[in-house]
Coordinates of N, CA and C in Angstrom, one line a residue:
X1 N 15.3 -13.4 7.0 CA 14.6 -14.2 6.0 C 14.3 -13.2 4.8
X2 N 13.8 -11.9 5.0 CA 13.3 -11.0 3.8 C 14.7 -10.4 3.7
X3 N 15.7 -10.6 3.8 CA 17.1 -10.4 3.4 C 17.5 -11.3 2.3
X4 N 17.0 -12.4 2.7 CA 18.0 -13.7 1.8 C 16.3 -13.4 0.8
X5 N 15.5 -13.4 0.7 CA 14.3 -13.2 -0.4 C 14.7 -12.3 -1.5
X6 N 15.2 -11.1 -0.5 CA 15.4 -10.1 -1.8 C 16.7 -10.2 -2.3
X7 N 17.8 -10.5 -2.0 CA 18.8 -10.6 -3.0 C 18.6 -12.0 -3.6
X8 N 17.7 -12.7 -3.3 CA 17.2 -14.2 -4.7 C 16.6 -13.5 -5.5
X9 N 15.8 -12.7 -5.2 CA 14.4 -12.2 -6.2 C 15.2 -11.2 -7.1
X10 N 16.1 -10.5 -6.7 CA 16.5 -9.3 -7.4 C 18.2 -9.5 -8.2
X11 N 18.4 -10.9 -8.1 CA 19.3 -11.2 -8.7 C 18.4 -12.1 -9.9
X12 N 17.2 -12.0 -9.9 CA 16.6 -13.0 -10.9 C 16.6 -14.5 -10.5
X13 N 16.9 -14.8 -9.2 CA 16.8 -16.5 -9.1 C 15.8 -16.7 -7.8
X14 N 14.8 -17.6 -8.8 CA 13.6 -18.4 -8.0 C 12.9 -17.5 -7.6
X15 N 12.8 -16.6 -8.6 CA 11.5 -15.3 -8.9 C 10.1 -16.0 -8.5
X16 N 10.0 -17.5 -9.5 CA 8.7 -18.3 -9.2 C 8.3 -18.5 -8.0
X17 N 9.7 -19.2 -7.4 CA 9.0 -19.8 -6.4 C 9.1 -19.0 -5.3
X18 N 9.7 -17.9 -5.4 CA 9.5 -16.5 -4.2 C 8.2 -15.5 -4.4
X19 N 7.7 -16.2 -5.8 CA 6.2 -15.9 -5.3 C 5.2 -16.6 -5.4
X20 N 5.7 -17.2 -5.5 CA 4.7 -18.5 -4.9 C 4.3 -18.9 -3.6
X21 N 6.1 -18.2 -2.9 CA 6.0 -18.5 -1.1 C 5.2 -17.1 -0.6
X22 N 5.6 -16.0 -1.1 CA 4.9 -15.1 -0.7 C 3.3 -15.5 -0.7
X23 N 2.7 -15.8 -1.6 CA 1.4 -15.5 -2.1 C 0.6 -16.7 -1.9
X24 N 1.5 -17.6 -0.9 CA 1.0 -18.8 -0.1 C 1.1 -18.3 1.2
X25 N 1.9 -17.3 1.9 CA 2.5 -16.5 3.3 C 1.0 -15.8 3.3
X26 N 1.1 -14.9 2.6 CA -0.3 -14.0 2.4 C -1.8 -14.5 2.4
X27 N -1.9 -15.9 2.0 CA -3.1 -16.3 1.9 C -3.2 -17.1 3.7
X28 N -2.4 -17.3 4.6 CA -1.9 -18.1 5.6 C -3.1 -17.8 6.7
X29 N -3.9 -18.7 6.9 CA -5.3 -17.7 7.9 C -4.6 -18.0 9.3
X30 N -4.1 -19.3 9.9 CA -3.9 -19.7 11.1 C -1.9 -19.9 11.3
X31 N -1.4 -18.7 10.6 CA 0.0 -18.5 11.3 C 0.0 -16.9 11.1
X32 N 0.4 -16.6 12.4 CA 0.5 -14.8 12.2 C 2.3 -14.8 12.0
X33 N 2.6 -15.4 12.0 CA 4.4 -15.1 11.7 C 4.4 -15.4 9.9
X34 N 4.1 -16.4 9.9 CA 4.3 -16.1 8.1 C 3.5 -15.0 7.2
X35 N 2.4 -14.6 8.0 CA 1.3 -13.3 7.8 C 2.4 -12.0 7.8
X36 N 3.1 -12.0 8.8 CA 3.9 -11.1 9.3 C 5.2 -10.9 8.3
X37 N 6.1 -12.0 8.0 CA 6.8 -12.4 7.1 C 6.7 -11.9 5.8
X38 N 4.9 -12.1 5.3 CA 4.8 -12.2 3.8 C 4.7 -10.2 3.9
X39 N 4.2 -9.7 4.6 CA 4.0 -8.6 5.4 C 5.4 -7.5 4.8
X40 N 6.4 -8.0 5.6 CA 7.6 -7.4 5.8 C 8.1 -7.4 4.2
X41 N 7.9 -8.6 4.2 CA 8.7 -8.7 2.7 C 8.0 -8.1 1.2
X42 N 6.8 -8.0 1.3 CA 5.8 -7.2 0.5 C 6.2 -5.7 0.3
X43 N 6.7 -5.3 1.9 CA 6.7 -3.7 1.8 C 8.2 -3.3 2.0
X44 N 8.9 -4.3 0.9 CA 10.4 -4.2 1.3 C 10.6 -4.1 -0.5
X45 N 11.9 -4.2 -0.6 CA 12.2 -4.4 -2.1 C 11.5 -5.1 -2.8
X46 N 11.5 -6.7 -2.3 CA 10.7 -7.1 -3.1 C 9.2 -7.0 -3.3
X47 N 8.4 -6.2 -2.8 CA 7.1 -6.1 -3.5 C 7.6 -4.9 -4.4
X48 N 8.0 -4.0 -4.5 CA 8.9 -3.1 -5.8 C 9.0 -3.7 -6.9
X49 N 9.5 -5.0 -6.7 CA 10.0 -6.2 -8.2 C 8.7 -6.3 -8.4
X50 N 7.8 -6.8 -7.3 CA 6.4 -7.7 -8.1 C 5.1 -6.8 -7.8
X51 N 5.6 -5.8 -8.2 CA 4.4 -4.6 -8.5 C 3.9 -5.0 -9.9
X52 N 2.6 -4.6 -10.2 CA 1.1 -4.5 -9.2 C 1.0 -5.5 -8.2
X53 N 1.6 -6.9 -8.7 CA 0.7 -8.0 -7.8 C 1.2 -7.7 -6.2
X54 N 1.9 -7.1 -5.8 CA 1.9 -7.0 -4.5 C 1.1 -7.0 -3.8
X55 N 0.1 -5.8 -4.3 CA -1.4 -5.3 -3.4 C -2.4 -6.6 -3.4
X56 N -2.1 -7.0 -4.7 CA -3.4 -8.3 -4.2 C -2.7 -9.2 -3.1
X57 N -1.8 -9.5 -3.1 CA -1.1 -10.2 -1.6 C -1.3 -9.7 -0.4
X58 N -1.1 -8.3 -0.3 CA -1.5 -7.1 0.8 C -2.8 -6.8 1.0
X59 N -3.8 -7.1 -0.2 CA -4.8 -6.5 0.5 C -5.3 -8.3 1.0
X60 N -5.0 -9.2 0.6 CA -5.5 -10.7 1.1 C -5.0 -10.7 2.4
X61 N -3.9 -10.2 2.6 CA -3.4 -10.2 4.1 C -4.7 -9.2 5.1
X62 N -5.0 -8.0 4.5 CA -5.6 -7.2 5.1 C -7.1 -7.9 5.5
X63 N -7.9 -8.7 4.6 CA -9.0 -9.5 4.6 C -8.8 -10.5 5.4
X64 N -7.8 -10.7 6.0 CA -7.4 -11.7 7.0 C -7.6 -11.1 8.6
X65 N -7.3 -10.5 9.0 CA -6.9 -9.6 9.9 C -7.3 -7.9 10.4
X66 N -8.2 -8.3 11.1 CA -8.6 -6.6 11.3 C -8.1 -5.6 11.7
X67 N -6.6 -5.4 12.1 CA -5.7 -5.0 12.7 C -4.5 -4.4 11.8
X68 N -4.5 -5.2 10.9 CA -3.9 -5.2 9.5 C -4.0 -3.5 9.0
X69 N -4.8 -3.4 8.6 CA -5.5 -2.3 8.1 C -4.8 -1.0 8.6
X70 N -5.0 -0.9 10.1 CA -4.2 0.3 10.5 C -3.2 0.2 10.8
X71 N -2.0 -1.3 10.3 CA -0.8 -0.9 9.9 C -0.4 -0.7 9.0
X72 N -1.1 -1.1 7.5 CA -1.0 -0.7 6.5 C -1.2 0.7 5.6
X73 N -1.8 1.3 6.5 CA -1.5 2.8 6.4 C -0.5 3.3 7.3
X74 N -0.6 3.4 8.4 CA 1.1 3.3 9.3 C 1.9 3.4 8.3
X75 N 2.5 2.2 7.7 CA 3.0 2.2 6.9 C 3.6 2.9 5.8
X76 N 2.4 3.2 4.8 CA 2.1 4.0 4.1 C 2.6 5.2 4.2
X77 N 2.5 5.9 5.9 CA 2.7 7.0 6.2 C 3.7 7.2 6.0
X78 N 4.4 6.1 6.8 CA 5.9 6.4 7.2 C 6.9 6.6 6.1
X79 N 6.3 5.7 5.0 CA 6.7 5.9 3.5 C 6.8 6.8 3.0
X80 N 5.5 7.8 3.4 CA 5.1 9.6 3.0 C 6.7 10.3 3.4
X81 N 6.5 10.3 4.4 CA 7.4 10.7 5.2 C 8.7 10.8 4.5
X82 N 9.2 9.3 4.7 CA 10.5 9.4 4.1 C 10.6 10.0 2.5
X83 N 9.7 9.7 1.8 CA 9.8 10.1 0.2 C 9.9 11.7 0.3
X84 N 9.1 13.0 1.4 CA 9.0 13.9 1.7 C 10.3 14.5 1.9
X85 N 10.9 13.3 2.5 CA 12.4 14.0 3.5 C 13.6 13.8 1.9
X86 N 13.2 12.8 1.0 CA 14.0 12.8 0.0 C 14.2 13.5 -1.7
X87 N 13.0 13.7 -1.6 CA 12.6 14.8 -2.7 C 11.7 15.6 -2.8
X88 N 11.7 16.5 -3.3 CA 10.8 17.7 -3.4 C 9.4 17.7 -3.4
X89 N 9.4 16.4 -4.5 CA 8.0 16.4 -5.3 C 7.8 14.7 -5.3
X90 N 7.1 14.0 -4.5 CA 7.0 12.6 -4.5 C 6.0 12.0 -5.4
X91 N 6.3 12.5 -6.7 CA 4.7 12.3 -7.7 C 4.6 10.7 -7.6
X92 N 6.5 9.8 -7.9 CA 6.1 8.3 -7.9 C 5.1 7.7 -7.1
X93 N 5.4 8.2 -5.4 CA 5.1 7.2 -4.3 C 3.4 7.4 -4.6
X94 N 3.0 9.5 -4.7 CA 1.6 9.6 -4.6 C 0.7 8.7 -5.9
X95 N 1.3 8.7 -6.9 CA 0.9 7.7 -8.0 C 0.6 6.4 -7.3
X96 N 1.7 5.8 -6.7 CA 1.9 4.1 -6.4 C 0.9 4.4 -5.0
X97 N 0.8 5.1 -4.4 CA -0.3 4.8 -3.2 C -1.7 5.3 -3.8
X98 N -2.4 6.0 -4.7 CA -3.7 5.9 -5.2 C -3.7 4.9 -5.8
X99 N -2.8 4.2 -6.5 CA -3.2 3.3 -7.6 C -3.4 1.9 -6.6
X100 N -3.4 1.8 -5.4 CA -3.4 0.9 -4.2 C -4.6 0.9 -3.7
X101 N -5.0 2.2 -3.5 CA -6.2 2.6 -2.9 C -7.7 2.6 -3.9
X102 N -7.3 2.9 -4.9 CA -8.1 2.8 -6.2 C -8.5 1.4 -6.3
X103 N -7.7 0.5 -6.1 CA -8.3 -1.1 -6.3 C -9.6 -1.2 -5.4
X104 N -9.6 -0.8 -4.2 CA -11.2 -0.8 -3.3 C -11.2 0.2 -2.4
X105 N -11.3 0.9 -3.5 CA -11.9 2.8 -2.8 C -13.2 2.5 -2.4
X106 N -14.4 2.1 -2.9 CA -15.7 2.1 -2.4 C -15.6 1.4 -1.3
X107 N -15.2 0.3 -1.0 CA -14.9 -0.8 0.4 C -13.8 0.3 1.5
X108 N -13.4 1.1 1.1 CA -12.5 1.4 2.4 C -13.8 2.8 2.6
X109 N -14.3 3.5 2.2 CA -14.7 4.8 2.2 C -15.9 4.8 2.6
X110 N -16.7 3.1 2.7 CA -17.9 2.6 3.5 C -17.7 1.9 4.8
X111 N -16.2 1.1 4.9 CA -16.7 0.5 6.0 C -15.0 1.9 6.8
X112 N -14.5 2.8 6.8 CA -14.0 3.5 7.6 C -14.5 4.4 8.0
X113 N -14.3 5.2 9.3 CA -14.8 6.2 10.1 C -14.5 7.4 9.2
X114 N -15.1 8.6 9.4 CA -14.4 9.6 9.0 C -13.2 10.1 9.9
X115 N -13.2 9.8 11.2 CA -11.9 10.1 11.8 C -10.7 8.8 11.1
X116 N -10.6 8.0 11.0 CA -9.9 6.9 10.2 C -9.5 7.5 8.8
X117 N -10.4 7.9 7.9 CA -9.9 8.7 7.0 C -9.1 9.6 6.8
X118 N -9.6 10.6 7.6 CA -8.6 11.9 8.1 C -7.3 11.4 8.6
X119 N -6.9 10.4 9.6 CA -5.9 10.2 10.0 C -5.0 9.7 9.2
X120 N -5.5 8.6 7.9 CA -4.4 8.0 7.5 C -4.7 8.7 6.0
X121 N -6.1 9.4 5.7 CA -5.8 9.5 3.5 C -5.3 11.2 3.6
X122 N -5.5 11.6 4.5 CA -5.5 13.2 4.8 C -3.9 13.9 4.0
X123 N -3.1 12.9 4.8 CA -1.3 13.7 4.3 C -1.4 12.6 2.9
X124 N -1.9 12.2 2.1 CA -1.5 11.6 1.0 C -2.3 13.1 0.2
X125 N -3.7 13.1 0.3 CA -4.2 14.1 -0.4 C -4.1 15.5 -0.2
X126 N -3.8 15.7 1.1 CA -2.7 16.9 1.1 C -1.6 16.9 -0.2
X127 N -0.9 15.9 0.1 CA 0.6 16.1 -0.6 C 0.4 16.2 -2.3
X128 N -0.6 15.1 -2.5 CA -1.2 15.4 -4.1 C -1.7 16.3 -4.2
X129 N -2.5 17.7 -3.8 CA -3.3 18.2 -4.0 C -2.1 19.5 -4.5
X130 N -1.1 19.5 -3.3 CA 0.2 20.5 -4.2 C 0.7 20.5 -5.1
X131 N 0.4 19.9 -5.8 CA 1.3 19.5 -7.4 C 0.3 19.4 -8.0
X132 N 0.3 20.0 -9.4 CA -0.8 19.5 -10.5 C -0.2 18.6 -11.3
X133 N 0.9 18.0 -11.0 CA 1.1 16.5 -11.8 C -0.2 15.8 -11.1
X134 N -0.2 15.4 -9.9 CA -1.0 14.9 -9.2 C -2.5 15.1 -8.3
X135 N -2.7 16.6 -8.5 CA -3.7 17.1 -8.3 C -4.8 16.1 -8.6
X136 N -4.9 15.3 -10.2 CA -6.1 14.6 -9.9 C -6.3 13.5 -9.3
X137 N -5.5 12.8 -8.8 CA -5.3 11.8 -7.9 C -6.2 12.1 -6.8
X138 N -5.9 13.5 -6.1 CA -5.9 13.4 -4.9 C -7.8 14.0 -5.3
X139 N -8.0 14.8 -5.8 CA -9.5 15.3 -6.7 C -10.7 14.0 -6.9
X140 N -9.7 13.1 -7.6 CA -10.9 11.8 -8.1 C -11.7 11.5 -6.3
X141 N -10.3 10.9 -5.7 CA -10.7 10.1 -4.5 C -12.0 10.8 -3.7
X142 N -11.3 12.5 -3.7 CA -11.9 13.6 -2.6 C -13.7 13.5 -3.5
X143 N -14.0 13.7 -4.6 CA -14.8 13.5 -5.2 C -15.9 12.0 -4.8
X144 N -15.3 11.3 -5.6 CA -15.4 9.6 -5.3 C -16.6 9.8 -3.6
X145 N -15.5 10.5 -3.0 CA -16.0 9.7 -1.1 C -16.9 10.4 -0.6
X146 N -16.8 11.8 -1.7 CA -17.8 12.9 -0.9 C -19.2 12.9 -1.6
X147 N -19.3 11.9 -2.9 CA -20.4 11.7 -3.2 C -21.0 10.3 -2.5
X148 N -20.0 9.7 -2.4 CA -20.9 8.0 -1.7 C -21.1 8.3 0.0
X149 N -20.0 8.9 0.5 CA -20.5 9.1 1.9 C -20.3 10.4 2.0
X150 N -21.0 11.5 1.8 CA -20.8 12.9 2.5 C -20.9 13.8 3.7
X151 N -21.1 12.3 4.9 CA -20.7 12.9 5.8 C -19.6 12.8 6.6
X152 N -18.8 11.8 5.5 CA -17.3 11.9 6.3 C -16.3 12.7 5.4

């Protein structure tokens, strides 16, 4: 299904109504397969095409589902990872995952553990913190969390 989505979406046909299904998928409280669906297909090509609005689909999924959350960093990771294994310097991805996180930094940095943090923001602000393209990315957040909660 997120096969036949992205080559409609990325050929330019029924852009509308592929996000309209998404962003009906995503709002979905009582089906976990179209949750899952709008899910797969968000963190595939086509949320790439419909960047920014992706995250507000992703984080409505994540408001749904408590479980959500620590795949969505999973995720994330695994993303690290590969951009890691592909280039030198992954300033795009580290840009495109603060500017994700930046939408509800205070909401994740109050209701997460500090072991939760460490686990999933740790290798993002690692990786930013190497590069002074990106240095302040990874600075604002470390700043930001250590003044609202400083004991995590």
């Amino acid at each position: 299904m997120v096969k036949v989505l992205t080559k409609l979406i990325t050929s330019n046909q029924y852009v509308q109504e592929i996000i309209n299904l998404l962003k009906s998928w995503s709002a979905q409280r009582n089906n976990l397969a179209l949750q899952w669906t709008a899910t797969v297909a968000l963190g595939s090509e086509i949320g790439i095409f419909l960047y920014p609005n992706t995250f507000t689909y992703l984080l409505k999924l994540g408001s749904l589902n408590v479980d959500y959350e620590e795949a969505f960093y999973q995720q994330f990771g695994d993303w690290l990872l590969a951009e890691q294994e592909k280039r030198e310097e992954p300033f795009e991805f580290l840009h495109f995952f603060f500017s994700i996180i930046r939408l509800d930094v205070q909401s994740l940095v109050d209701t997460q553990t500090a072991d939760h943090i460490q686990k999933h923001l740790a290798p993002f602000l690692i990786e930013a913190l190497k590069y002074s393209k990106k240095k302040r990315l990874g600075e604002e957040f470390l700043t930001m969390t250590a003044t609202e909660q400083p004991k995590k």
